Coordinates of C-alpha atoms in Angstrom, one line a residue:
M10 CA -23.4 -94.9 103.6
R11 CA -20.5 -97.0 104.7
S12 CA -19.2 -99.9 106.9
S13 CA -16.2 -102.1 107.2
A14 CA -17.0 -105.7 106.4
A15 CA -20.6 -106.0 105.3
V16 CA -21.5 -108.3 102.5
F17 CA -25.1 -107.3 102.0
F18 CA -26.4 -104.9 99.3
V19 CA -29.7 -103.2 99.6
I20 CA -31.3 -101.8 96.4
L21 CA -34.4 -99.6 96.7
G22 CA -35.3 -101.3 99.9
L23 CA -36.6 -104.3 98.0
V24 CA -33.8 -106.7 97.3
I25 CA -31.1 -108.0 99.6
R26 CA -28.4 -110.4 98.3
T27 CA -24.8 -111.3 98.7
V28 CA -22.0 -110.6 96.2
A29 CA -18.2 -110.6 96.2
P30 CA -16.6 -111.5 99.5
S31 CA -16.0 -108.5 101.8
A32 CA -17.7 -106.0 99.4
P33 CA -19.0 -103.4 101.8
F34 CA -20.6 -100.7 99.7
R35 CA -24.3 -100.3 98.7
I36 CA -27.0 -98.1 97.3
P37 CA -28.9 -96.6 100.3
D38 CA -32.3 -97.9 101.2
V39 CA -34.1 -94.7 100.5
K40 CA -37.5 -96.0 101.6
D41 CA -36.3 -97.0 105.0
N42 CA -34.3 -93.7 105.5
M43 CA -36.9 -91.1 104.8
I44 CA -36.7 -88.0 106.9
P45 CA -39.9 -86.3 108.1
R46 CA -40.6 -82.9 106.7
T47 CA -42.1 -81.4 109.8
L48 CA -42.5 -78.1 111.7
D49 CA -41.3 -79.9 114.9
P50 CA -37.5 -79.6 115.3
F51 CA -35.5 -82.7 115.9
P52 CA -32.0 -82.9 117.3
S53 CA -29.8 -81.3 114.7
L54 CA -26.5 -83.0 113.8
R55 CA -24.2 -82.9 110.8
I56 CA -23.7 -84.6 107.4
V57 CA -20.8 -86.9 108.3
N58 CA -18.1 -84.5 109.5
G59 CA -19.8 -81.6 107.8
D60 CA -21.1 -78.2 108.8
L61 CA -24.3 -76.2 108.6
S62 CA -24.9 -74.7 105.2
K63 CA -25.2 -70.9 105.2
P64 CA -28.2 -69.3 103.6
Y65 CA -28.0 -68.8 99.8
T66 CA -24.8 -70.7 99.4
R67 CA -26.4 -73.8 97.9
P68 CA -29.3 -72.4 95.9
Y69 CA -29.3 -75.4 93.5
Q70 CA -29.9 -77.9 96.3
A71 CA -33.4 -79.4 96.3
S72 CA -35.3 -81.9 98.5
L73 CA -37.3 -84.6 96.7
Q74 CA -40.2 -85.3 99.0
V75 CA -43.0 -87.9 99.2
S76 CA -46.4 -87.8 100.7
F77 CA -46.7 -91.2 102.4
N78 CA -49.2 -92.3 105.1
N79 CA -50.5 -88.7 105.5
R80 CA -47.0 -87.4 106.3
L81 CA -44.4 -85.6 104.2
Y82 CA -40.9 -87.1 104.0
H83 CA -37.6 -86.0 102.5
L84 CA -36.7 -88.9 100.2
C85 CA -33.5 -87.8 98.4
G86 CA -31.6 -84.9 97.3
A87 CA -31.9 -83.3 93.8
V88 CA -30.1 -80.6 91.9
V89 CA -31.7 -77.7 90.0
I90 CA -30.4 -77.5 86.4
G91 CA -33.4 -75.7 84.9
R92 CA -36.6 -73.9 85.8
D93 CA -38.6 -77.1 85.6
L94 CA -35.8 -79.7 85.5
L95 CA -33.7 -81.3 88.2
V96 CA -31.1 -84.1 88.2
S97 CA -31.0 -86.8 90.9
A98 CA -30.0 -90.5 91.3
A99 CA -32.0 -93.1 89.4
H100 CA -32.4 -95.2 92.5
C101 CA -34.5 -92.4 94.1
L102 CA -37.0 -92.3 91.3
G103 CA -38.7 -95.7 91.2
V104 CA -39.7 -96.0 94.8
F105 CA -43.0 -94.2 94.9
P106 CA -45.7 -93.2 92.3
V107 CA -44.9 -89.9 90.7
E108 CA -48.1 -88.3 91.9
W109 CA -46.9 -88.7 95.5
L110 CA -43.7 -86.6 94.8
R111 CA -42.9 -83.0 95.2
I112 CA -39.8 -80.8 95.1
E113 CA -38.9 -78.2 97.8
V114 CA -36.3 -75.6 96.8
G115 CA -35.0 -72.4 98.6
S116 CA -35.1 -74.0 102.0
I117 CA -32.3 -75.0 104.4
S118 CA -34.4 -76.3 107.3
L119 CA -36.8 -79.2 106.9
A120 CA -38.2 -78.5 110.4
S121 CA -39.4 -74.9 110.0
N122 CA -41.9 -72.9 108.1
A123 CA -41.1 -72.0 104.5
T124 CA -39.3 -68.7 103.9
V125 CA -40.2 -66.1 101.4
Y126 CA -37.7 -67.7 99.1
S127 CA -39.0 -71.3 99.5
Q128 CA -41.0 -73.0 96.8
V129 CA -42.8 -76.3 96.7
I130 CA -43.7 -77.7 93.3
E131 CA -45.4 -81.0 92.4
V132 CA -43.4 -83.4 90.3
G133 CA -44.9 -84.0 86.8
A134 CA -42.7 -86.8 85.6
V135 CA -39.4 -88.7 86.3
K136 CA -37.0 -90.4 84.1
P137 CA -34.4 -92.8 85.6
H138 CA -31.7 -93.6 83.1
E139 CA -33.0 -96.5 81.0
Q140 CA -29.7 -98.5 81.5
F141 CA -29.8 -98.4 85.2
T142 CA -30.3 -101.9 86.6
G143 CA -29.0 -101.7 90.1
D144 CA -26.2 -104.2 89.3
E145 CA -23.7 -104.0 92.2
T146 CA -21.0 -105.9 90.2
Q147 CA -21.0 -102.9 87.8
G148 CA -21.0 -100.3 90.6
Y149 CA -24.7 -99.4 90.1
A150 CA -23.8 -97.9 86.7
Y151 CA -26.1 -95.2 85.2
D152 CA -27.4 -94.2 88.6
I153 CA -28.8 -90.9 87.3
G154 CA -32.2 -89.5 86.4
L155 CA -34.2 -86.4 85.6
I156 CA -37.2 -84.8 87.4
R157 CA -39.7 -82.7 85.5
L158 CA -41.9 -80.3 87.4
K159 CA -45.5 -79.5 86.8
K160 CA -44.7 -75.8 86.7
R161 CA -41.6 -73.7 86.5
M162 CA -39.8 -72.5 89.6
T163 CA -39.0 -68.8 90.2
Y164 CA -35.3 -68.0 90.5
N165 CA -34.3 -65.9 93.5
K166 CA -31.3 -65.5 95.8
A167 CA -32.1 -68.9 97.4
V168 CA -33.1 -70.8 94.2
Q169 CA -30.7 -70.9 91.2
P170 CA -29.5 -73.5 88.7
V171 CA -26.0 -74.9 88.8
K172 CA -23.8 -75.3 85.8
I173 CA -22.8 -78.8 84.8
A174 CA -19.0 -79.1 84.7
P175 CA -17.4 -79.2 81.3
P176 CA -16.9 -82.8 80.1
G177 CA -13.1 -82.5 80.1
K178 CA -12.7 -81.2 83.6
T179 CA -11.7 -83.9 86.2
F180 CA -10.9 -81.8 89.3
D181 CA -8.6 -84.6 90.4
D182 CA -7.0 -84.1 93.8
Q183 CA -9.0 -81.0 94.4
I184 CA -11.3 -80.0 97.2
C185 CA -15.0 -80.2 96.3
V186 CA -18.2 -79.8 98.3
I187 CA -21.0 -82.2 99.0
S188 CA -24.3 -81.3 100.6
G189 CA -27.6 -82.8 101.8
W190 CA -30.0 -83.6 104.6
G191 CA -28.7 -87.2 105.0
R192 CA -28.0 -88.9 108.3
T193 CA -24.8 -87.9 110.1
S194 CA -24.0 -91.5 111.1
F195 CA -25.6 -95.0 110.7
N196 CA -28.1 -94.7 113.5
S197 CA -28.1 -91.0 114.1
P198 CA -31.3 -89.0 114.7
T199 CA -32.7 -87.7 111.4
P200 CA -31.2 -84.2 110.7
T201 CA -33.3 -81.3 109.7
E202 CA -30.8 -78.7 108.6
L203 CA -28.9 -78.7 105.3
R204 CA -25.3 -79.7 105.9
E205 CA -22.2 -79.7 103.7
A206 CA -18.7 -81.0 103.8
N207 CA -15.4 -80.6 101.9
V208 CA -14.1 -83.7 100.3
L209 CA -11.1 -84.7 98.1
K210 CA -11.9 -85.7 94.5
W211 CA -10.0 -89.0 93.8
T212 CA -8.5 -89.8 90.4
Y213 CA -10.4 -92.3 88.3
R214 CA -7.5 -94.7 88.6
A215 CA -7.6 -94.6 92.4
C216 CA -11.4 -95.1 92.3
Y217 CA -11.1 -98.0 89.8
N218 CA -8.3 -99.7 91.8
F219 CA -10.3 -99.4 95.0
H220 CA -13.4 -101.1 93.4
Q221 CA -11.2 -103.8 91.9
K222 CA -10.4 -105.0 95.5
F223 CA -14.1 -106.1 95.7
N224 CA -14.3 -107.5 92.1
V225 CA -16.5 -104.6 91.1
S226 CA -16.1 -103.0 87.7
I227 CA -16.7 -99.3 87.3
D228 CA -16.4 -96.9 84.3
K229 CA -15.4 -93.3 84.0
N230 CA -18.9 -92.1 85.0
H231 CA -18.1 -93.2 88.6
L232 CA -16.5 -90.7 90.9
C233 CA -14.9 -91.3 94.3
V234 CA -14.6 -88.6 96.9
G235 CA -13.5 -88.7 100.5
G236 CA -10.2 -89.0 102.2
L237 CA -8.8 -85.9 103.9
S238 CA -10.5 -82.6 103.1
D239 CA -8.8 -79.3 103.7
D240 CA -9.5 -79.5 107.4
E241 CA -7.9 -83.0 107.5
T242 CA -11.2 -84.6 108.6
P243 CA -12.7 -87.6 106.7
A244 CA -16.1 -86.6 105.3
G245 CA -18.7 -88.3 103.2
A246 CA -22.4 -88.8 102.4
C247 CA -24.9 -90.9 104.3
S248 CA -28.4 -92.2 103.9
G249 CA -30.7 -89.4 102.8
D250 CA -28.0 -87.7 100.7
S251 CA -28.7 -89.8 97.6
G252 CA -29.1 -87.7 94.5
G253 CA -27.5 -84.7 96.1
P254 CA -24.8 -82.6 94.5
L255 CA -21.0 -82.7 94.3
V256 CA -19.7 -79.3 93.2
C257 CA -16.2 -78.4 92.3
G258 CA -14.1 -75.7 90.7
S259 CA -13.7 -72.0 91.4
Q260 CA -16.3 -70.9 94.0
K261 CA -17.6 -74.5 93.8
R262 CA -19.9 -73.5 90.9
Y263 CA -19.7 -76.6 88.7
L264 CA -21.9 -79.7 89.2
L265 CA -19.6 -82.7 88.9
G266 CA -21.7 -85.5 90.4
V267 CA -24.9 -86.7 92.1
S268 CA -24.6 -89.0 95.1
S269 CA -25.0 -92.7 94.3
Y270 CA -23.7 -95.1 96.9
G271 CA -21.2 -95.6 99.7
F272 CA -20.4 -97.9 102.5
K273 CA -22.9 -99.4 105.0
K274 CA -23.1 -97.6 108.4
C275 CA -21.7 -94.4 106.8
N276 CA -18.1 -95.4 107.3
V277 CA -16.3 -92.3 105.8
T278 CA -12.9 -93.9 106.0
Y279 CA -14.0 -95.3 102.6
P280 CA -15.0 -93.1 99.6
S281 CA -18.5 -91.8 98.7
V282 CA -19.3 -92.7 95.1
Y283 CA -21.1 -90.3 92.8
S284 CA -22.4 -90.5 89.2
R285 CA -20.4 -88.2 87.0
V286 CA -23.0 -85.8 85.6
P287 CA -20.9 -84.4 82.7
G288 CA -20.7 -87.9 81.3
F289 CA -24.4 -87.8 80.8
T290 CA -24.7 -84.3 79.2
R291 CA -25.9 -85.7 75.8
W292 CA -28.4 -87.9 77.6
I293 CA -29.7 -85.0 79.6
N294 CA -30.0 -82.7 76.6
K295 CA -31.8 -85.4 74.6
N296 CA -34.3 -86.1 77.3
K297 CA -34.9 -82.7 79.1
H298 CA -37.7 -81.7 76.7
S299 CA -38.9 -85.2 75.8
G300 CA -41.9 -85.6 78.0
K301 CA -43.0 -88.8 76.2
S302 CA -39.9 -90.6 77.5
Y303 CA -40.8 -89.8 81.2
K304 CA -42.6 -92.0 83.7
Q305 CA -45.7 -90.1 84.7

């Protein structure tokens, strides 16, 4: 999701336009970065400077998939917060008709048969945040959305919800974990195994000042992560990781963010930017049972 001097932003694979000089970050083109959900293994690489996730360590991680041209594809990440409710990025939820979408949970590999713990459930409705417009000058604000399933998932050792972090917790300058099936570099082969990486959570002031260099305004529901992790290797998200989790705290048990955008060509010397989920707790609670407000 990153690059050094690009000036083009891509939103939902539909709009390309120029903005402030030298502004190199963008929302990923999710339609053009879909990863085949197949039984034929591909070369397996890593989330940028990440490692293979161990079984049962990320039971809240979900794959939002689409049936397109008679094939299944991983479209974005999503995060389990209830038996029939997941949170993801808004920019992932308006690309395809809802009836084409499904969620897969309990799996690590997207290139093998389902395990006894895996579940595939059709999406019943989606709700991107109503204030999300894809405005790059505002840092793609409100890039968060909800996914309602047609039936409830069954919790097991590989499928569990994650707790949303308390609103007052910032986890500044702490090591957090990101995970996903995203590409490992700009033109890398599509990965099939769930990967994760340690990242450093920036302060809001550092994140704000960084965006100001590109004349982009952000608010406190933007999170920057990156820099040096505890193994002193820059790490970050890439195309395909959108909507996936950022977890922090003791035993990395709190959901702090969902992946929003980063830099073209997955340049991890710049931060990955996440939407701060605790900042939307009231919105989530208001809408999690309100089926009429969902796009079906």
